[in-house]
Tab-separated table of N, CA and C in Angstrom:
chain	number	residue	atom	x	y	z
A	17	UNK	N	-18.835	31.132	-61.406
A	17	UNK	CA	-19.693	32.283	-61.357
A	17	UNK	C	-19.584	33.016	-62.685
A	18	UNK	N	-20.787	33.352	-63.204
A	18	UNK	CA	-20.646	34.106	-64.655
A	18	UNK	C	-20.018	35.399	-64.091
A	19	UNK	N	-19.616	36.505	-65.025
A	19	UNK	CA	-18.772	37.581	-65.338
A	19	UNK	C	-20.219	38.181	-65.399
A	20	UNK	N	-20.569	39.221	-64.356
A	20	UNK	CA	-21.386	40.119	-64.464
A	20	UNK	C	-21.873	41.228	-66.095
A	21	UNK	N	-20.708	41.685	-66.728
A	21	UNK	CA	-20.486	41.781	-68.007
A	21	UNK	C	-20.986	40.643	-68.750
A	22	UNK	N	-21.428	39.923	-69.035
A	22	UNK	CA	-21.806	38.701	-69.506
A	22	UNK	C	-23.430	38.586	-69.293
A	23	UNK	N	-23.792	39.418	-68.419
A	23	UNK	CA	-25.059	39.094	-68.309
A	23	UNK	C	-25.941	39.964	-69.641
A	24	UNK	N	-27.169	39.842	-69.448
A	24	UNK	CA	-28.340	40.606	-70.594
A	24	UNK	C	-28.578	41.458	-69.704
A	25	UNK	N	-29.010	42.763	-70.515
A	25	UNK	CA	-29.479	44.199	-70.208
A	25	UNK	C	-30.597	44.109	-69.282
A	26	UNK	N	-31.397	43.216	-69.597
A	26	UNK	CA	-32.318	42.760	-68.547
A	26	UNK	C	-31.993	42.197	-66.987
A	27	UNK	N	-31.051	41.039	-67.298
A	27	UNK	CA	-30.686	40.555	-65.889
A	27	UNK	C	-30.133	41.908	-65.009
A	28	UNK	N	-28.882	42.523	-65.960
A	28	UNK	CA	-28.067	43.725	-65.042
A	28	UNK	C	-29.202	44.876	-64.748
A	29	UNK	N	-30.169	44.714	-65.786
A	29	UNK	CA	-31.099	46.051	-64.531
A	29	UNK	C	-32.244	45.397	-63.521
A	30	UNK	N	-32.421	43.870	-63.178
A	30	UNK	CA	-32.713	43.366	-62.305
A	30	UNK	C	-32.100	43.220	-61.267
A	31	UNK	N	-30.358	43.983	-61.370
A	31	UNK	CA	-29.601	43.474	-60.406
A	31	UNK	C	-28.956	45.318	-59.833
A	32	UNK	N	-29.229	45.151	-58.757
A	32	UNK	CA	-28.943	47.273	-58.105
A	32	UNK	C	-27.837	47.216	-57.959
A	33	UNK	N	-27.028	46.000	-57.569
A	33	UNK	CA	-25.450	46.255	-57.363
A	33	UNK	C	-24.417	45.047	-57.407
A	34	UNK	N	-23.129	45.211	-57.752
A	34	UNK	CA	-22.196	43.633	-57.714
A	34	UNK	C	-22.703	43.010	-56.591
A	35	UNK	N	-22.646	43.790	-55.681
A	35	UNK	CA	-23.001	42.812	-53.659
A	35	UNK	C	-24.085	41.949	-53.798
A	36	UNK	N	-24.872	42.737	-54.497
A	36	UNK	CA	-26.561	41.934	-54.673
A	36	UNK	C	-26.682	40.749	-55.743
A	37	UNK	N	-25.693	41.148	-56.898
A	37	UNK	CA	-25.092	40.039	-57.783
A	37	UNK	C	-24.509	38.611	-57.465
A	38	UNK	N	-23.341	39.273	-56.558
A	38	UNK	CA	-22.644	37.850	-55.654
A	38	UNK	C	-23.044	36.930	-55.049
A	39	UNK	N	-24.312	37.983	-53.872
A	39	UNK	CA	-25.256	37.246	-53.294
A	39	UNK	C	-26.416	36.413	-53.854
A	40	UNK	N	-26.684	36.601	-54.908
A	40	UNK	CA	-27.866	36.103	-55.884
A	40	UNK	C	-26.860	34.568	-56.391
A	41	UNK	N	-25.944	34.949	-56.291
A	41	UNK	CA	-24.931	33.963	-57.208
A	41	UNK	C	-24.363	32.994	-56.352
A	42	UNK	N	-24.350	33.151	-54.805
A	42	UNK	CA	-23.540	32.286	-53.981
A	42	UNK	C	-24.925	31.490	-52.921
A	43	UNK	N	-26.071	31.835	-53.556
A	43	UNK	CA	-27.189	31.286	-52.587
A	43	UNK	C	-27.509	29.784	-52.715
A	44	UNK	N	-27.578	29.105	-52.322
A	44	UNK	CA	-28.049	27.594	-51.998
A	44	UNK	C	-29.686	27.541	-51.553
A	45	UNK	N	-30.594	27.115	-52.227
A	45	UNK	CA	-32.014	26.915	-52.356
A	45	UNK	C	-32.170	25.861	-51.943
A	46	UNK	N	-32.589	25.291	-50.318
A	46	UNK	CA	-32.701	23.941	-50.505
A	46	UNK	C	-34.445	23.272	-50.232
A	47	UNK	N	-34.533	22.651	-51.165
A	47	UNK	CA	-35.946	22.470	-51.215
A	47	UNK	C	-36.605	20.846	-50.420
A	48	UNK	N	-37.184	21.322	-49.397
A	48	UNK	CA	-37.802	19.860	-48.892
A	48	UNK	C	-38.796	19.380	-49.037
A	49	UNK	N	-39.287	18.498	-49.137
A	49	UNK	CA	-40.161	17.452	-49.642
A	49	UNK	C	-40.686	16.781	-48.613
A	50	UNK	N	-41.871	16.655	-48.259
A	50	UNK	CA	-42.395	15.807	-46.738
A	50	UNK	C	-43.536	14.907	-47.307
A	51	UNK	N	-43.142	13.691	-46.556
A	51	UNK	CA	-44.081	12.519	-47.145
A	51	UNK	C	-44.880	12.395	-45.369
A	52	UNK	N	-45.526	11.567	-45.402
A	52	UNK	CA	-46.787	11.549	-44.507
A	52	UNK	C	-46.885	9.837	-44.058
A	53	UNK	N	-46.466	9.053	-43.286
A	53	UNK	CA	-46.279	7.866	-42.640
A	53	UNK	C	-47.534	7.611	-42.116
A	54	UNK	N	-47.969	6.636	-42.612
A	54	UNK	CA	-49.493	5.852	-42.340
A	54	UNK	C	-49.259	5.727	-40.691
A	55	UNK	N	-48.251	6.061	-39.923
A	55	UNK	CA	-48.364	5.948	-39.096
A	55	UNK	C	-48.822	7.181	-38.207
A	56	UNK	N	-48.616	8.464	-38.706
A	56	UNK	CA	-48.593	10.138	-38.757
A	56	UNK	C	-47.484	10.708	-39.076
A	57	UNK	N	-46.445	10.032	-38.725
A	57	UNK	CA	-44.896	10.528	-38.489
A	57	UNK	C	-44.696	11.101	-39.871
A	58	UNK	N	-44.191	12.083	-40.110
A	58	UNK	CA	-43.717	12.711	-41.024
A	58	UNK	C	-42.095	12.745	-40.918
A	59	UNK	N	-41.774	12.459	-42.684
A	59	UNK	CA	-40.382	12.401	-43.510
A	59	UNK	C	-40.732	13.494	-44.103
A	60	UNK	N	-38.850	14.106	-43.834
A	60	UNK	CA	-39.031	15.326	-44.371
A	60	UNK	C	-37.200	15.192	-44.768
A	61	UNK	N	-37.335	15.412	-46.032
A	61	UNK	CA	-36.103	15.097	-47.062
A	61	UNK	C	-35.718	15.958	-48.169
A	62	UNK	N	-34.281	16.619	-47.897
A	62	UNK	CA	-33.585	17.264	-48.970
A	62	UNK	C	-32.997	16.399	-50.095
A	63	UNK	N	-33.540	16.684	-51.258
A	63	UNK	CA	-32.879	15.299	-52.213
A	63	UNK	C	-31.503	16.006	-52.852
A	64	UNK	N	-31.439	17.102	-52.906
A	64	UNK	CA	-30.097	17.665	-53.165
A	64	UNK	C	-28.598	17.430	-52.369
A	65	UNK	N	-29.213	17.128	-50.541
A	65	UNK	CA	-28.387	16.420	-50.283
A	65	UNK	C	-28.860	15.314	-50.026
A	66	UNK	N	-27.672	14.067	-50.283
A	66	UNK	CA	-28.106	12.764	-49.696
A	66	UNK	C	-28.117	12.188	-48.537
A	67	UNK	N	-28.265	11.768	-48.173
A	67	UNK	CA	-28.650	11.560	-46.569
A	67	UNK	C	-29.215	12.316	-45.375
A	68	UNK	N	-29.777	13.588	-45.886
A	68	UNK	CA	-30.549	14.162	-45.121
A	68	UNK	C	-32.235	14.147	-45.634
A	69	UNK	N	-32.964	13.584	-44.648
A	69	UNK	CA	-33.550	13.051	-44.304
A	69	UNK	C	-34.092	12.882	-42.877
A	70	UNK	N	-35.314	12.852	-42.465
A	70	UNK	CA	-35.440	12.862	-40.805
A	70	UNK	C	-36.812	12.409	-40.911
A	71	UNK	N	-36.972	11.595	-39.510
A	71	UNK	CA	-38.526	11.441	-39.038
A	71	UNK	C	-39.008	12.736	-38.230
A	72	UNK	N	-39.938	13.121	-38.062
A	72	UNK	CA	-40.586	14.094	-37.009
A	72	UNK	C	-41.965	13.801	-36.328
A	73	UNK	N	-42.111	13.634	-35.170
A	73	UNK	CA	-44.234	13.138	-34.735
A	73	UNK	C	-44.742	14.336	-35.366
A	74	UNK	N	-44.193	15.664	-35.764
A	74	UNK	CA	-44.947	16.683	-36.939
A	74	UNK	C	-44.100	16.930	-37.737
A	75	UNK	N	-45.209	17.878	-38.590
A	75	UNK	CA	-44.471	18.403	-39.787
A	75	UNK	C	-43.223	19.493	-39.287
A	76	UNK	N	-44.099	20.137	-38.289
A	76	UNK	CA	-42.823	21.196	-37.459
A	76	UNK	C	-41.405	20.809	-37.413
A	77	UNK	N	-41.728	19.672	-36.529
A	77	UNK	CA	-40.535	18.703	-36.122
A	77	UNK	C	-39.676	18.543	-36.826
A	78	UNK	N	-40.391	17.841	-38.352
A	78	UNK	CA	-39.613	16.981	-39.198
A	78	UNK	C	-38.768	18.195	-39.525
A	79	UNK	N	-39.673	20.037	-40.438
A	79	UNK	CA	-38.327	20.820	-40.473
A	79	UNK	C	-37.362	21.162	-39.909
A	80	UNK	N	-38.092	21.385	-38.447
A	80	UNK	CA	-36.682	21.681	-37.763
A	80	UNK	C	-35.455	20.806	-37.974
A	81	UNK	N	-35.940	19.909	-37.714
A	81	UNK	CA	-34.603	18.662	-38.113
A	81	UNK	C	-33.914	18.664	-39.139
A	82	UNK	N	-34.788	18.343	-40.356
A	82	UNK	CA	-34.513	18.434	-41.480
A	82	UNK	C	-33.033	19.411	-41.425
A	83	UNK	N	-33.757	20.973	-41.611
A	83	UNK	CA	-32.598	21.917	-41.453
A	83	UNK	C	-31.944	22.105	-40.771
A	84	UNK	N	-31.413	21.410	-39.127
A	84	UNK	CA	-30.296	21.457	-38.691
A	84	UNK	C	-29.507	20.379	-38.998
A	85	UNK	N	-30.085	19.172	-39.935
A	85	UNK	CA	-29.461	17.965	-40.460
A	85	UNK	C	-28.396	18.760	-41.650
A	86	UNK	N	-29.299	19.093	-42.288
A	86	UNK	CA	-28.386	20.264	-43.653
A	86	UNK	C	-27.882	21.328	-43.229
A	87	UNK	N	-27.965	22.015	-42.448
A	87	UNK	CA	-26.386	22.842	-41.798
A	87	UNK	C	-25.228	21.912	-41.398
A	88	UNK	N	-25.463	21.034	-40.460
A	88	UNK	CA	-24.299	20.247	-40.050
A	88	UNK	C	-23.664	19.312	-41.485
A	89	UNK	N	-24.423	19.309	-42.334
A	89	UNK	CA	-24.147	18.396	-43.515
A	89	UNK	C	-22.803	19.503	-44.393
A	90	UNK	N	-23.571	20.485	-44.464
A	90	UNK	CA	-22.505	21.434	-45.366
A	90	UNK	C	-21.405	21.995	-44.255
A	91	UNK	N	-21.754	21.897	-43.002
A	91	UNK	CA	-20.322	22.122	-42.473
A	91	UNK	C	-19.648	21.130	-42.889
A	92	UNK	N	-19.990	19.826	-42.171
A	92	UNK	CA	-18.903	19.318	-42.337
A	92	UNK	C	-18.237	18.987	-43.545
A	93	UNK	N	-19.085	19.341	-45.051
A	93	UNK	CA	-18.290	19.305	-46.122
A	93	UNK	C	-17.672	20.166	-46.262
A	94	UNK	N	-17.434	21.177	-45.623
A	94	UNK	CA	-16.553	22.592	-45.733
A	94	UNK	C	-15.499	21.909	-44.333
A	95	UNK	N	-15.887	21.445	-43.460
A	95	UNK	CA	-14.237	20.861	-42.321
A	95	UNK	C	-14.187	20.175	-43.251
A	96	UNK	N	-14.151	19.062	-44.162
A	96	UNK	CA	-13.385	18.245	-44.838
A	96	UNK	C	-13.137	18.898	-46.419
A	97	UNK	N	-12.868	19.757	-46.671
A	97	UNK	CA	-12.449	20.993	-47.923
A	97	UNK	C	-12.803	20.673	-49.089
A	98	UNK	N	-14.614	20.380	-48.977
A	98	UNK	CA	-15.211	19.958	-50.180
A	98	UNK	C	-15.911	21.338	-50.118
A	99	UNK	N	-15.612	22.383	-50.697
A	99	UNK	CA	-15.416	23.661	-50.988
A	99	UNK	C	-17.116	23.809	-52.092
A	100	UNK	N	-17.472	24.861	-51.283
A	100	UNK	CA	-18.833	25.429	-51.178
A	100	UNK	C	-18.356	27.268	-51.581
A	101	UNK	N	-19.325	27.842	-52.126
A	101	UNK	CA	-19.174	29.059	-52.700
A	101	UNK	C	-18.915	29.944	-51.602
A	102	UNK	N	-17.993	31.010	-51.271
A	102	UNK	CA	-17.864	31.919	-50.777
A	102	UNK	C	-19.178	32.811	-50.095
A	103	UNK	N	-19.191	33.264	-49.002
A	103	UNK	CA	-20.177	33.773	-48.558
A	103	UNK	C	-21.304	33.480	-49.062
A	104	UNK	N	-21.920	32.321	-48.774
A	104	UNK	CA	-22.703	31.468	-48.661
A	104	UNK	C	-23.910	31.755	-48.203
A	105	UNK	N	-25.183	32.001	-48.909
A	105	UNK	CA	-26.526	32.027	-47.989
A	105	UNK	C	-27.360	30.778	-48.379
A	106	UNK	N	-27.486	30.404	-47.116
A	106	UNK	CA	-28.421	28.972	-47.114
A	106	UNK	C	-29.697	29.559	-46.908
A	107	UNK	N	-30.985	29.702	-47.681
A	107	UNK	CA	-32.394	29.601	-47.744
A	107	UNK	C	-33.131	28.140	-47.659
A	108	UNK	N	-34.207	27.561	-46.774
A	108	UNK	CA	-34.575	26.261	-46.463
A	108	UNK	C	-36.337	26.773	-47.637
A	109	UNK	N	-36.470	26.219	-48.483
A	109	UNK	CA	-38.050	26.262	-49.013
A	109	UNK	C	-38.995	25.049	-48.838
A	110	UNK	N	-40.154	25.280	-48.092
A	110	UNK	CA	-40.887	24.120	-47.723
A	110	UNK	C	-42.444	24.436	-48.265
């Protein structure tokens, strides 16, 4: 994590407080990607992580999945102490 002091006059008056700093700094963006199956079925895939990935009969579907595939993914890299940033906000962008 950069040293708040470290930032430009610009970033620190884009930023109202350290809390809002931390949080800006500990967020995870995960961006999905949905392809379209000649069959209808929709793939819907985080390439940031690997192996998440899901079919869905919709697009609905496929997110929902999608993002409870990538919660259970970063738990369990946090039960096995492959260490993820402190107070952690997961945002899903589709």
């Amino acid at each position: 994590m950069t040293d708040l002091a470290a930032l430009t006059s610009a970033d620190r008056s884009s930023i109202k407080s350290y809390s809002e700093y931390v949080s800006r700094s500990n967020s995870l963006n995960l961006n999905i990607v949905f392809h379209r199956e000649s069959d209808g079925r929709w793939i819907a895939d985080i390439p940031t992580l690997p192996g998440v990935t899901v079919y869905g009969r919709t697009r609905k579907k496929a997110l929902a999945a999608v993002e409870a595939l990538a919660l259970r993914v970063i738990a369990d890299r946090l039960d096995h102490g492959e260490a993820l940033p402190e107070d952690l906000i997961v945002s899903f962008a589709a």
